[in-house]
Coordinates of N, CA and C in Angstrom, one line a residue:
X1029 N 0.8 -1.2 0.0 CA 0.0 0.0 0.0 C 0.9 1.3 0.0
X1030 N 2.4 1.0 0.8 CA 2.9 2.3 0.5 C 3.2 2.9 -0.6
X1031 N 3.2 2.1 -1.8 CA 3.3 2.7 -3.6 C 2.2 3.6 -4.0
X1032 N 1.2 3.4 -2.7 CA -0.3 3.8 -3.2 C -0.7 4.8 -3.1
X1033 N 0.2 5.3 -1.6 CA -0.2 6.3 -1.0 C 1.1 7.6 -0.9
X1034 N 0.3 9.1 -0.3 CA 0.5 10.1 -0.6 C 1.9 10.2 0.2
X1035 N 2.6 10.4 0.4 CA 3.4 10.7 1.6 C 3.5 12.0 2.3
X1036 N 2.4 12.3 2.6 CA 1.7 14.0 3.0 C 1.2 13.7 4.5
X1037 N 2.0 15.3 4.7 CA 1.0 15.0 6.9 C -0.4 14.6 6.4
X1038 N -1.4 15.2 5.8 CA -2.8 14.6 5.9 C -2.8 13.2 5.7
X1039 N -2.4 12.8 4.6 CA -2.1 11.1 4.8 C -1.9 10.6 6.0
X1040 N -0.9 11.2 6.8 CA -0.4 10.6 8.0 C -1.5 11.0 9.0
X1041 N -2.2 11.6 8.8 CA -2.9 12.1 10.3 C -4.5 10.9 9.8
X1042 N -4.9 11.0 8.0 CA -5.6 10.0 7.9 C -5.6 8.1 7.9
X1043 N -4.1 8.0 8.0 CA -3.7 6.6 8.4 C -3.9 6.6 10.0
X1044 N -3.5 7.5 10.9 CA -3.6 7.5 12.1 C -4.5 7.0 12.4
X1045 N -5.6 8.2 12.0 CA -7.2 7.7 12.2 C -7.4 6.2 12.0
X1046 N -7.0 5.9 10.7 CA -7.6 4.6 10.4 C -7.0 3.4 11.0
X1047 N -5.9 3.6 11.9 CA -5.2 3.0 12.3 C -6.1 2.4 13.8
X1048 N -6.3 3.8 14.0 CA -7.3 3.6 15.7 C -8.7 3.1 15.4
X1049 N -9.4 3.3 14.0 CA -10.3 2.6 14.0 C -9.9 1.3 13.4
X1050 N -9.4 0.9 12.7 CA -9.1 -0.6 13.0 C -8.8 -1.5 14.5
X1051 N -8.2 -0.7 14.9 CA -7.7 -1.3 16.3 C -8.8 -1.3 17.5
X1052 N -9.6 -0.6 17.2 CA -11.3 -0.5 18.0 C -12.5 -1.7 17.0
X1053 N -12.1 -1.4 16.3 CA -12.8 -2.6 15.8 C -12.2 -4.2 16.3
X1054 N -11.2 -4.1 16.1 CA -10.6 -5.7 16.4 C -11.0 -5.7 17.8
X1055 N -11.0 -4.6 18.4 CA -11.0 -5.0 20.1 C -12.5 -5.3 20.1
X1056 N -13.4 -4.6 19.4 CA -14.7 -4.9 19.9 C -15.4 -6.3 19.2
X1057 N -15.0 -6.8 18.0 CA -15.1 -8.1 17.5 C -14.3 -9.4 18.4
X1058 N -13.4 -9.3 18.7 CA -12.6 -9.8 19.6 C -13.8 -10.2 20.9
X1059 N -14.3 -9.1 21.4 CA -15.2 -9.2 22.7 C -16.8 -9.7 22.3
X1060 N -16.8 -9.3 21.1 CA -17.9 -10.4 20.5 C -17.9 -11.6 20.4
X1061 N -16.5 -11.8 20.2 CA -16.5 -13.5 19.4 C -16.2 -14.1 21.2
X1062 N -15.2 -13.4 22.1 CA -15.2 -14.2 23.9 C -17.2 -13.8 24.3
X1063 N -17.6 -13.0 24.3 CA -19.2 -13.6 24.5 C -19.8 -14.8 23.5
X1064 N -19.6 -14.5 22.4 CA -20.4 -16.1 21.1 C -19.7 -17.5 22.0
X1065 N -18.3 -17.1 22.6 CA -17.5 -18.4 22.5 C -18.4 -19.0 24.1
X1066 N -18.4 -18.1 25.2 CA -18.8 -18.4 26.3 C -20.8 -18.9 26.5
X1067 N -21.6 -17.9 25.1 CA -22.6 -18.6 25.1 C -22.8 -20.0 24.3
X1068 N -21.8 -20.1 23.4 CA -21.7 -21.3 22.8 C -21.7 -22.7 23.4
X1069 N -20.3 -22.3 24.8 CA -20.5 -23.3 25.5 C -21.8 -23.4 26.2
X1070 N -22.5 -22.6 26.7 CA -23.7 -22.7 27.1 C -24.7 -23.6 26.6
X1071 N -25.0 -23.1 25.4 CA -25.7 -24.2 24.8 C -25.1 -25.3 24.4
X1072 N -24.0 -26.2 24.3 CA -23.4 -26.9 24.4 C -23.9 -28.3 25.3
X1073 N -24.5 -27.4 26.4 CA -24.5 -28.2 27.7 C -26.2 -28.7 27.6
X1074 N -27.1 -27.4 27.1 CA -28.4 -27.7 26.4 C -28.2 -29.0 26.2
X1075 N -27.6 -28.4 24.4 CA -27.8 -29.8 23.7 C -27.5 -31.1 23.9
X1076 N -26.5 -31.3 24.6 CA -26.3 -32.8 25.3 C -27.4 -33.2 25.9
X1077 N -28.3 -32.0 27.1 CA -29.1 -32.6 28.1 C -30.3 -33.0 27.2
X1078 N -30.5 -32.0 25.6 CA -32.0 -32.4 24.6 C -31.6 -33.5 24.1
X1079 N -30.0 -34.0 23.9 CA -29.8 -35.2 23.5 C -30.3 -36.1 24.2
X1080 N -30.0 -35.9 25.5 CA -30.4 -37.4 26.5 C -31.6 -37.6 26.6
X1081 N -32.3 -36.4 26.8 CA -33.6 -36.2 27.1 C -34.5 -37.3 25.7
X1082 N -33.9 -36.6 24.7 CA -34.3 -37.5 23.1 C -34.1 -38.6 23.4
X1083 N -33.5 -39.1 23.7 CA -32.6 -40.7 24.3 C -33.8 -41.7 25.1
X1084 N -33.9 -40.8 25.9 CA -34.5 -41.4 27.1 C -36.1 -41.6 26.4
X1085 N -36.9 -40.7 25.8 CA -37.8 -40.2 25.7 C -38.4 -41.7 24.2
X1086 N -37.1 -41.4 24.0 CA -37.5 -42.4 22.2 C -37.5 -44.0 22.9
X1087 N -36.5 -44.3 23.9 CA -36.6 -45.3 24.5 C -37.8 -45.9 25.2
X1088 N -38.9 -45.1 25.8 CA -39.6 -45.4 26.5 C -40.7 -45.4 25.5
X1089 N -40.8 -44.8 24.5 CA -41.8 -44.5 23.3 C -41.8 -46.2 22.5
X1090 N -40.9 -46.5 22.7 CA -40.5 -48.3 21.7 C -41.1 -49.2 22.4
X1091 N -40.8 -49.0 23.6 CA -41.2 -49.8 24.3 C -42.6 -49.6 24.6
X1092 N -43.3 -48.7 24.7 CA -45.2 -48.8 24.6 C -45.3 -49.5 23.2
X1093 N -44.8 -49.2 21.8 CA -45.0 -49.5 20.7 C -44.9 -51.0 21.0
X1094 N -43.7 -51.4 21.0 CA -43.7 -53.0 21.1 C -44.9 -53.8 22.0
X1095 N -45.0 -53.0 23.5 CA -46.2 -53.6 24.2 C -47.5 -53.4 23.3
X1096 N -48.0 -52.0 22.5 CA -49.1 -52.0 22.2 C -49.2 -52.9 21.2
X1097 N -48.4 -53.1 20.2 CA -48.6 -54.1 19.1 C -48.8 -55.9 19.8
X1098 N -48.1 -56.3 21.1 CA -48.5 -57.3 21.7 C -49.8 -56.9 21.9
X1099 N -50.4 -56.7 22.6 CA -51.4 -56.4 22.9 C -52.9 -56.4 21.8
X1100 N -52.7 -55.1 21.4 CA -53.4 -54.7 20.2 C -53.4 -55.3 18.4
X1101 N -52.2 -56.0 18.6 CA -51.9 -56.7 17.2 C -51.3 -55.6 16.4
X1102 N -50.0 -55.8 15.8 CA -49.1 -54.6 14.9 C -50.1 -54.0 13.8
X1103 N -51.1 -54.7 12.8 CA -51.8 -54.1 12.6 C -52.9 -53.2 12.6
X1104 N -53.5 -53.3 14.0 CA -54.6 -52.6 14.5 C -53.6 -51.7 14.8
X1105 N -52.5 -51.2 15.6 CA -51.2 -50.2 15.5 C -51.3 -49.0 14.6
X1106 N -51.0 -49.9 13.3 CA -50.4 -49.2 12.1 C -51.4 -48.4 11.4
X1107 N -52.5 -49.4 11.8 CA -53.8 -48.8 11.1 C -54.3 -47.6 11.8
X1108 N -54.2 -47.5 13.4 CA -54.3 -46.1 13.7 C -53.8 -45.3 13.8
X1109 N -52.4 -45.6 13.4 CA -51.0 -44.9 13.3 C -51.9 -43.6 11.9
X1110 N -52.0 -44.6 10.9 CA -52.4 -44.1 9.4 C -53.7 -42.8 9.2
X1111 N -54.4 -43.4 10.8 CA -55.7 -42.7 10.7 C -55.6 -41.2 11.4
X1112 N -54.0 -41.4 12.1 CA -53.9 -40.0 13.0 C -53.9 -39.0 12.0
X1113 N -54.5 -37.9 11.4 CA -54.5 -37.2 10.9 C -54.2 -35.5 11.2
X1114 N -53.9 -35.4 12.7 CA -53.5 -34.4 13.3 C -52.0 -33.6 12.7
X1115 N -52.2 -32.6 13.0 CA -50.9 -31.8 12.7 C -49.9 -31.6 13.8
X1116 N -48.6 -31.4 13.9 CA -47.7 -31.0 15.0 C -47.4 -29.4 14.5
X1117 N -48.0 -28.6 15.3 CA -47.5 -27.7 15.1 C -46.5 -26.9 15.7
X1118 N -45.5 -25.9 15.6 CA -44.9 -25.0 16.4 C -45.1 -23.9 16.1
X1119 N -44.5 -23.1 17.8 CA -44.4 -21.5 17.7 C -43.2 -21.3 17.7
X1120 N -42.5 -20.7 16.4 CA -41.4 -20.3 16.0 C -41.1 -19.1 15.6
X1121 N -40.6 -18.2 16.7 CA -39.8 -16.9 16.4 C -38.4 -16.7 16.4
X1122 N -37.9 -15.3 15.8 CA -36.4 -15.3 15.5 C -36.2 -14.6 16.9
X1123 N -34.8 -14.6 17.3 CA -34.1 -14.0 18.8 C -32.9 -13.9 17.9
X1124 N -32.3 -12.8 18.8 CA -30.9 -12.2 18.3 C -30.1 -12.3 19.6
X1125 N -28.8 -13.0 19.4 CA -28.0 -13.6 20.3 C -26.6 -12.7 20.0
X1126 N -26.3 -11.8 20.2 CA -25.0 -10.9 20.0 C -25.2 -10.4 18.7
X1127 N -26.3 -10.3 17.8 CA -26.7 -10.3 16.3 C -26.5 -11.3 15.3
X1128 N -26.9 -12.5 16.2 CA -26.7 -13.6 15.4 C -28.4 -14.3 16.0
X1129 N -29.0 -14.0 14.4 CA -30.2 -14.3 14.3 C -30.5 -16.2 14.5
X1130 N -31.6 -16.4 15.7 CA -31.5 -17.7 15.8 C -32.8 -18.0 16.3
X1131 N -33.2 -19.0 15.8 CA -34.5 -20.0 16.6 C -35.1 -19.5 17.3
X1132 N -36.4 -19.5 18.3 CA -36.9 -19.4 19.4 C -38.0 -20.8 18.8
X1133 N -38.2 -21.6 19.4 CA -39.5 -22.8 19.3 C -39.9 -22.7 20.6
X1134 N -41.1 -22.8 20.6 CA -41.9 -23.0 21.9 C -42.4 -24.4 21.6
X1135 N -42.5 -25.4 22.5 CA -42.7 -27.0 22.4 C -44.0 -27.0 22.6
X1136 N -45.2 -27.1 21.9 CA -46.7 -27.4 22.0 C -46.8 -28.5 23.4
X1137 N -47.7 -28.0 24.0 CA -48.3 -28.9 25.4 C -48.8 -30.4 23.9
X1138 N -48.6 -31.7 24.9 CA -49.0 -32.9 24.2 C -50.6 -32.4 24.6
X1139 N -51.2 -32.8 23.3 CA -52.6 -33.4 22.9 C -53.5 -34.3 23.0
X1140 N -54.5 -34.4 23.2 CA -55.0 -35.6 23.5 C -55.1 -36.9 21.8
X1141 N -54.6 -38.0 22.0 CA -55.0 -38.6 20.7 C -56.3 -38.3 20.1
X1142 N -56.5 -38.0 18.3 CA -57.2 -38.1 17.6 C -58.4 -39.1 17.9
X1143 N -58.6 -40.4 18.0 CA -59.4 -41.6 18.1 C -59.9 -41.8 19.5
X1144 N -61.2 -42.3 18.9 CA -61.5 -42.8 20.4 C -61.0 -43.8 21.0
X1145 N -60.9 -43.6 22.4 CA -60.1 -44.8 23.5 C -61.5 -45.7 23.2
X1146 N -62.7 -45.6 23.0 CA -63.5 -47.1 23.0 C -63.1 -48.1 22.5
X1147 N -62.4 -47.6 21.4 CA -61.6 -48.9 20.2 C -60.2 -48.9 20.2
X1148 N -59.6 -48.0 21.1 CA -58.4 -48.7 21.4 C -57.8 -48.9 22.4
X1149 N -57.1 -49.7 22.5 CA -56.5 -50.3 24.2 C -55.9 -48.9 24.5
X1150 N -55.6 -49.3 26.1 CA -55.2 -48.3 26.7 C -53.4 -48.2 26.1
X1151 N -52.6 -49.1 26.1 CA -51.0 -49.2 25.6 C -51.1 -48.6 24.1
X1152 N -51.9 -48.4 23.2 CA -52.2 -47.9 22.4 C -51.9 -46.6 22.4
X1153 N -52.9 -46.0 23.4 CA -53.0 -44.5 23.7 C -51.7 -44.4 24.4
X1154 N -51.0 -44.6 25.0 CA -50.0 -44.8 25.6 C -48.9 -44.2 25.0
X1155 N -49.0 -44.9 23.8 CA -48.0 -45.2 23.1 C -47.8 -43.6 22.1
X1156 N -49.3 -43.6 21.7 CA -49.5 -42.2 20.6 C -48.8 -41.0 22.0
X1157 N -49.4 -40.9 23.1 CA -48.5 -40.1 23.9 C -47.4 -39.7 24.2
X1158 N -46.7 -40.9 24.5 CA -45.3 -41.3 24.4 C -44.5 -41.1 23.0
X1159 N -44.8 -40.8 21.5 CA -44.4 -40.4 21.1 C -44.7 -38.8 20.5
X1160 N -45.6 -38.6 21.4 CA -46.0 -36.7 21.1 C -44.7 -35.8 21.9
X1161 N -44.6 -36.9 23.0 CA -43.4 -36.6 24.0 C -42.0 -36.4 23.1
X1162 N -42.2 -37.7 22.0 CA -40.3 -37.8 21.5 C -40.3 -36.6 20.4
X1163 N -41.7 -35.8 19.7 CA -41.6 -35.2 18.8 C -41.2 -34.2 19.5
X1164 N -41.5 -33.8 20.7 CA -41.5 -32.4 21.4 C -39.7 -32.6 21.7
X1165 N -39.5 -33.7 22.0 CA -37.6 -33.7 22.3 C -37.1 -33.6 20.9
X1166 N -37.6 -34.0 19.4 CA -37.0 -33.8 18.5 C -36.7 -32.1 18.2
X1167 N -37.9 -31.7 18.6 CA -37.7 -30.6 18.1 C -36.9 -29.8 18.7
X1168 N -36.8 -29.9 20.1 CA -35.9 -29.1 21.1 C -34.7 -29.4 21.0
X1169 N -34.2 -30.5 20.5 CA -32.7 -31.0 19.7 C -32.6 -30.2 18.7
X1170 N -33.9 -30.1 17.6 CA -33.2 -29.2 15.9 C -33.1 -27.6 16.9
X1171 N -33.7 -27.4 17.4 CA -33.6 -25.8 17.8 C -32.0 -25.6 18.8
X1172 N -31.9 -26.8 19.7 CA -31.1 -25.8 20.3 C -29.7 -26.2 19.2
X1173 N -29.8 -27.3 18.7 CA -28.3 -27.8 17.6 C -28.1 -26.4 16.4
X1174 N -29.3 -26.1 16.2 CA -29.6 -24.9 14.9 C -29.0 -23.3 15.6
X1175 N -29.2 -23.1 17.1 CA -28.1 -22.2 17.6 C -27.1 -22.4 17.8
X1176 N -26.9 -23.9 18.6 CA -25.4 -24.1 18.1 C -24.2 -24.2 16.9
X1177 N -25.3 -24.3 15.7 CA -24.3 -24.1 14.5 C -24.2 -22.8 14.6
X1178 N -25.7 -21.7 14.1 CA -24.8 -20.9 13.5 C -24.4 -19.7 14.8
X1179 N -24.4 -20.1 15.8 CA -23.0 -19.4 16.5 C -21.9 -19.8 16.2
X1180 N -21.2 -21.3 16.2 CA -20.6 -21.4 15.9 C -19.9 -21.0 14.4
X1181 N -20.4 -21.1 14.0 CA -20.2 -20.2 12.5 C -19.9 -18.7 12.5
X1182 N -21.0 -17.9 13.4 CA -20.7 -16.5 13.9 C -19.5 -16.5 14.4
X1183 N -19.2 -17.3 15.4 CA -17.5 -17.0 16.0 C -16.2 -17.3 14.8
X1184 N -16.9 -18.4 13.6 CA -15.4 -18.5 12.7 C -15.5 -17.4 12.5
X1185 N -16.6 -16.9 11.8 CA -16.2 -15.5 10.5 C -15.8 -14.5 11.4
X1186 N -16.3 -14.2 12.8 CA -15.7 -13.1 13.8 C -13.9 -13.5 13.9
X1187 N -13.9 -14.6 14.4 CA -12.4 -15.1 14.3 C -11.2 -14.9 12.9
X1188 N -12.1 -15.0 11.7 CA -11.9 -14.2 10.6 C -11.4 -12.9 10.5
X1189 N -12.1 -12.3 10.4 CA -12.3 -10.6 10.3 C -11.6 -10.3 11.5
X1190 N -10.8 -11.0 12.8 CA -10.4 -10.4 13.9 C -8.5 -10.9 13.1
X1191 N -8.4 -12.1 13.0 CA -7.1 -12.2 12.3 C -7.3 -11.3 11.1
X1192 N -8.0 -10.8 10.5 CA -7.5 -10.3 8.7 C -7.2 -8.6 9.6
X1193 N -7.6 -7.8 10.5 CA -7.6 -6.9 10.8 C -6.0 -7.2 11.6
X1194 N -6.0 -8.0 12.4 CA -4.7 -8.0 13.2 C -3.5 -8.0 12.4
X1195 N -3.7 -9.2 11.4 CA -2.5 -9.7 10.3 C -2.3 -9.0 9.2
X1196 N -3.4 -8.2 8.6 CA -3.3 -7.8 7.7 C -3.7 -6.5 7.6
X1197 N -4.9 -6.0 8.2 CA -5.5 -4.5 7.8 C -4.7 -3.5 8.5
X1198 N -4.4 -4.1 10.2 CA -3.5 -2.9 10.9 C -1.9 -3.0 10.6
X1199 N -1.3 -4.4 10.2 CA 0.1 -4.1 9.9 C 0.1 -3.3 8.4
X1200 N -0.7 -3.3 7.6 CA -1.0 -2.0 6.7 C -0.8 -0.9 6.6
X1201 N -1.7 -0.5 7.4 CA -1.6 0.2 7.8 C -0.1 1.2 9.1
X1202 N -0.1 0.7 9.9 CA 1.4 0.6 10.4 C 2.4 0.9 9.1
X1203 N 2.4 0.0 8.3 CA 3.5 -0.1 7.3 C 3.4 1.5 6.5
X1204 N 2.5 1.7 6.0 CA 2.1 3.1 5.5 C 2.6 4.1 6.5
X1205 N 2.4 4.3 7.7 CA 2.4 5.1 8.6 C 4.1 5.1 8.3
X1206 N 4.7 4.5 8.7 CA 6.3 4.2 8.8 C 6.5 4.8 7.3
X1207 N 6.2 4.3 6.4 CA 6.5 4.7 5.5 C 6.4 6.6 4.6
X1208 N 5.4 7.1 5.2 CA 5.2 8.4 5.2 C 6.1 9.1 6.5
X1209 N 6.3 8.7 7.4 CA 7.0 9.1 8.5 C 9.0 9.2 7.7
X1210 N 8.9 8.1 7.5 CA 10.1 8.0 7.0 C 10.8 9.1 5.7
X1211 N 9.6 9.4 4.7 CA 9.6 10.0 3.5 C 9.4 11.5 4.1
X1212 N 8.7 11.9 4.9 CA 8.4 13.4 6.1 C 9.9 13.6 6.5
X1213 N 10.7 12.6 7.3 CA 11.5 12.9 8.0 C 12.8 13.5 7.1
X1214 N 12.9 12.3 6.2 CA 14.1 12.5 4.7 C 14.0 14.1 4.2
X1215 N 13.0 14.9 4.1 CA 12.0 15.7 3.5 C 12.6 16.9 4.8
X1216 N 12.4 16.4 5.7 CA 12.8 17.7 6.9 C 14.6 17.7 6.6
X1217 N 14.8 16.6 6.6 CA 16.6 16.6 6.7 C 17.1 17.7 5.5
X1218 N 16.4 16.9 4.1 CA 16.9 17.9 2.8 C 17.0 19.2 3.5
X1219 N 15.2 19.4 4.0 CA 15.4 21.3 3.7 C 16.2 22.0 4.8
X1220 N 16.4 20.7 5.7 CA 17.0 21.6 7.1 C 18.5 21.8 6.4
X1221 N 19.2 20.8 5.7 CA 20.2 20.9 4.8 C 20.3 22.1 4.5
X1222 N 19.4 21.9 3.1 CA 18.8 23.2 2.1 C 19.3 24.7 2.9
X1223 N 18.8 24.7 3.9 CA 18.4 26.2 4.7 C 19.3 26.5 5.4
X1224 N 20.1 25.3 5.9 CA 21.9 25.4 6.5 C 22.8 26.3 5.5
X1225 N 22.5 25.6 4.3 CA 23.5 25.9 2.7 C 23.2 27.3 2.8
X1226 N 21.8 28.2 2.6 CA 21.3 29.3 2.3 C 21.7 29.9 3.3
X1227 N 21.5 30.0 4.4 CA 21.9 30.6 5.9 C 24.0 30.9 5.8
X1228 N 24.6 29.8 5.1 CA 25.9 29.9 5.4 C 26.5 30.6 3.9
X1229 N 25.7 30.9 2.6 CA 26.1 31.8 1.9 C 25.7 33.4 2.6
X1230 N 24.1 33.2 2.7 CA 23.7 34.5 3.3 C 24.9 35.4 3.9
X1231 N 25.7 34.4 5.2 CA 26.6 35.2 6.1 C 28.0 35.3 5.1
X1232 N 27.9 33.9 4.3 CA 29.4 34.6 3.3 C 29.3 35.9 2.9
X1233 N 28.1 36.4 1.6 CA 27.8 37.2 1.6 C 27.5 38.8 2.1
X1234 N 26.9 37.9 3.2 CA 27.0 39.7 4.4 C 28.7 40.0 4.9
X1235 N 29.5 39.0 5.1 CA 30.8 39.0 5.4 C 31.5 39.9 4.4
X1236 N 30.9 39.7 3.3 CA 32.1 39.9 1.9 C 31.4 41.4 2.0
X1237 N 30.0 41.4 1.9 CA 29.8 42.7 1.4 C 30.1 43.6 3.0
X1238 N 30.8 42.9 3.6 CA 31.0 44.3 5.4 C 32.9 44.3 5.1
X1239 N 33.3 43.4 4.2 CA 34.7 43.4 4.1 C 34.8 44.5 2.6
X1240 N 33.9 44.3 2.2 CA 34.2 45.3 0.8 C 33.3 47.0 0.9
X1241 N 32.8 47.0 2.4 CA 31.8 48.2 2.4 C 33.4 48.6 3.7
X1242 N 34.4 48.0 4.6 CA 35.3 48.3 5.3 C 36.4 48.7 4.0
X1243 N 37.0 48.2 2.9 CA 37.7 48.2 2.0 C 37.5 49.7 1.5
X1244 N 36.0 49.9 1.5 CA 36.2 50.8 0.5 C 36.1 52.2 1.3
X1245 N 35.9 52.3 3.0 CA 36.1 53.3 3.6 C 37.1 53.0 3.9
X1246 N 38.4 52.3 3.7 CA 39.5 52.4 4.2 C 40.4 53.5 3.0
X1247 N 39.9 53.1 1.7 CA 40.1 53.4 0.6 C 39.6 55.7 0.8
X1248 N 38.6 55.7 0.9 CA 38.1 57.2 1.2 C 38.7 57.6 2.3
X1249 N 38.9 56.8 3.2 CA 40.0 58.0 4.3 C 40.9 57.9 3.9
X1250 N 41.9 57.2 2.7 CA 43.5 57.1 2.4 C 43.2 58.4 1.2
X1251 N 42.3 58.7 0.7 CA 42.4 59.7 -0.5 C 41.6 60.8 0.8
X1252 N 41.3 61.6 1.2 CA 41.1 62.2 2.1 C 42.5 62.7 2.5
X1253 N 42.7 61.4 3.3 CA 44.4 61.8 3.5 C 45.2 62.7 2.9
X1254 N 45.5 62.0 1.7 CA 46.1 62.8 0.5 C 45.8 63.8 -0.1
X1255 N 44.6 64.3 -0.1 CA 44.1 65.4 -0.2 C 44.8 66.8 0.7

């Protein structure tokens, strides 16, 4: 960049500036990315416990399934599996987490099964419960996993943009600064030079012309004399 640039105080006072605003920026991205890192781990801890919770929840959901099919016969099961016709719905809003737009789901309270309990066993109903349970942990898994990507993603590109500023935009900068400092200073030497040179004829000059303005009254009082 130093080929690029002016080697002028304004330059230098405008690198300065940009010098302090890069370095305010890295510090305040920097403190963005130690809060993303610290709520990261936060949810970290979530998602393990929606994991287990998923775990536990699907496990105990199999096991009504297997009893209700003993029971009820796998097809009588499947056939009311087929007939649930209900919807799962969610309440899903956006939340901003350091400005990193993310998820909010609210988990719907379970429902009562579609069908009547007259016609089906109780392990039946059981069972349709028990898995309204595992859809409400599915979903609490995609939500909190879906903030933990894209934070984590928020912290590379911040991690990004904090090395391209450290490694590259402020030693740039720096380097320009040195470089107009250097070209300023060369610049003062010349003219201080320059103005030594001019200052030390000046006095030859005034010397010569006080030795030739003494000469020439030495000259007028010798003819006086003679006179």
């Amino acid at each position: 960049m130093a080929d690029q640039i002016s080697p002028t105080r304004s330059a230098l006072l405008a690198s300065k500036a940009s010098l302090k605003t890069a370095s305010s920026g890295a510090d305040l991205l920097k403190r963005k990315r130690d809060a993303l890192i610290g709520e990261f781990f936060a949810l970290v801890k979530d998602a393990l416990a929606a994991r287990e919770q998923l775990s536990g929840v699907s496990k105990g959901a199999y096991v009504s399934l297997f009893g209700a099919k003993s029971w009820d016969s796998p097809e009588a099961v499947e056939s009311l599996s087929l007939a649930q016709g209900s919807e799962y719905r969610i309440d899903m809003q956006i939340e901003s987490i350091y400005g990193v737009k993310v998820p909010k789901i609210a988990i719907p309270e379970q429902t009562q099964a579609a069908f009547s309990p007259i016609n089906v066993g109780a392990r039946t109903i059981q069972t349709a419960q028990d898995f309204q349970g595992v859809m409400g942990a599915v979903v609490r898994v995609a939500a909190t996993e879906t903030k933990l990507r894209r934070i984590g993603e928020e912290i590379k590109k911040t991690s990004r943009r904090v090395n391209a500023l450290e490694q590259v935009v402020i030693p740039g900068i720096q380097g320009d600064i040195r470089f107009i400092r250097g070209v300023l200073d060369q610049r003062e030497r010349e003219e201080s030079f320059r103005l030594k040179k001019i200052k030390a004829k000046l006095e030859r000059e005034a010397e010569e012309s006080a030795k030739l303005s003494k000469q020439n009254a030495q000259a007028g009082a010798h003819g006086s004399a003679a006179d």
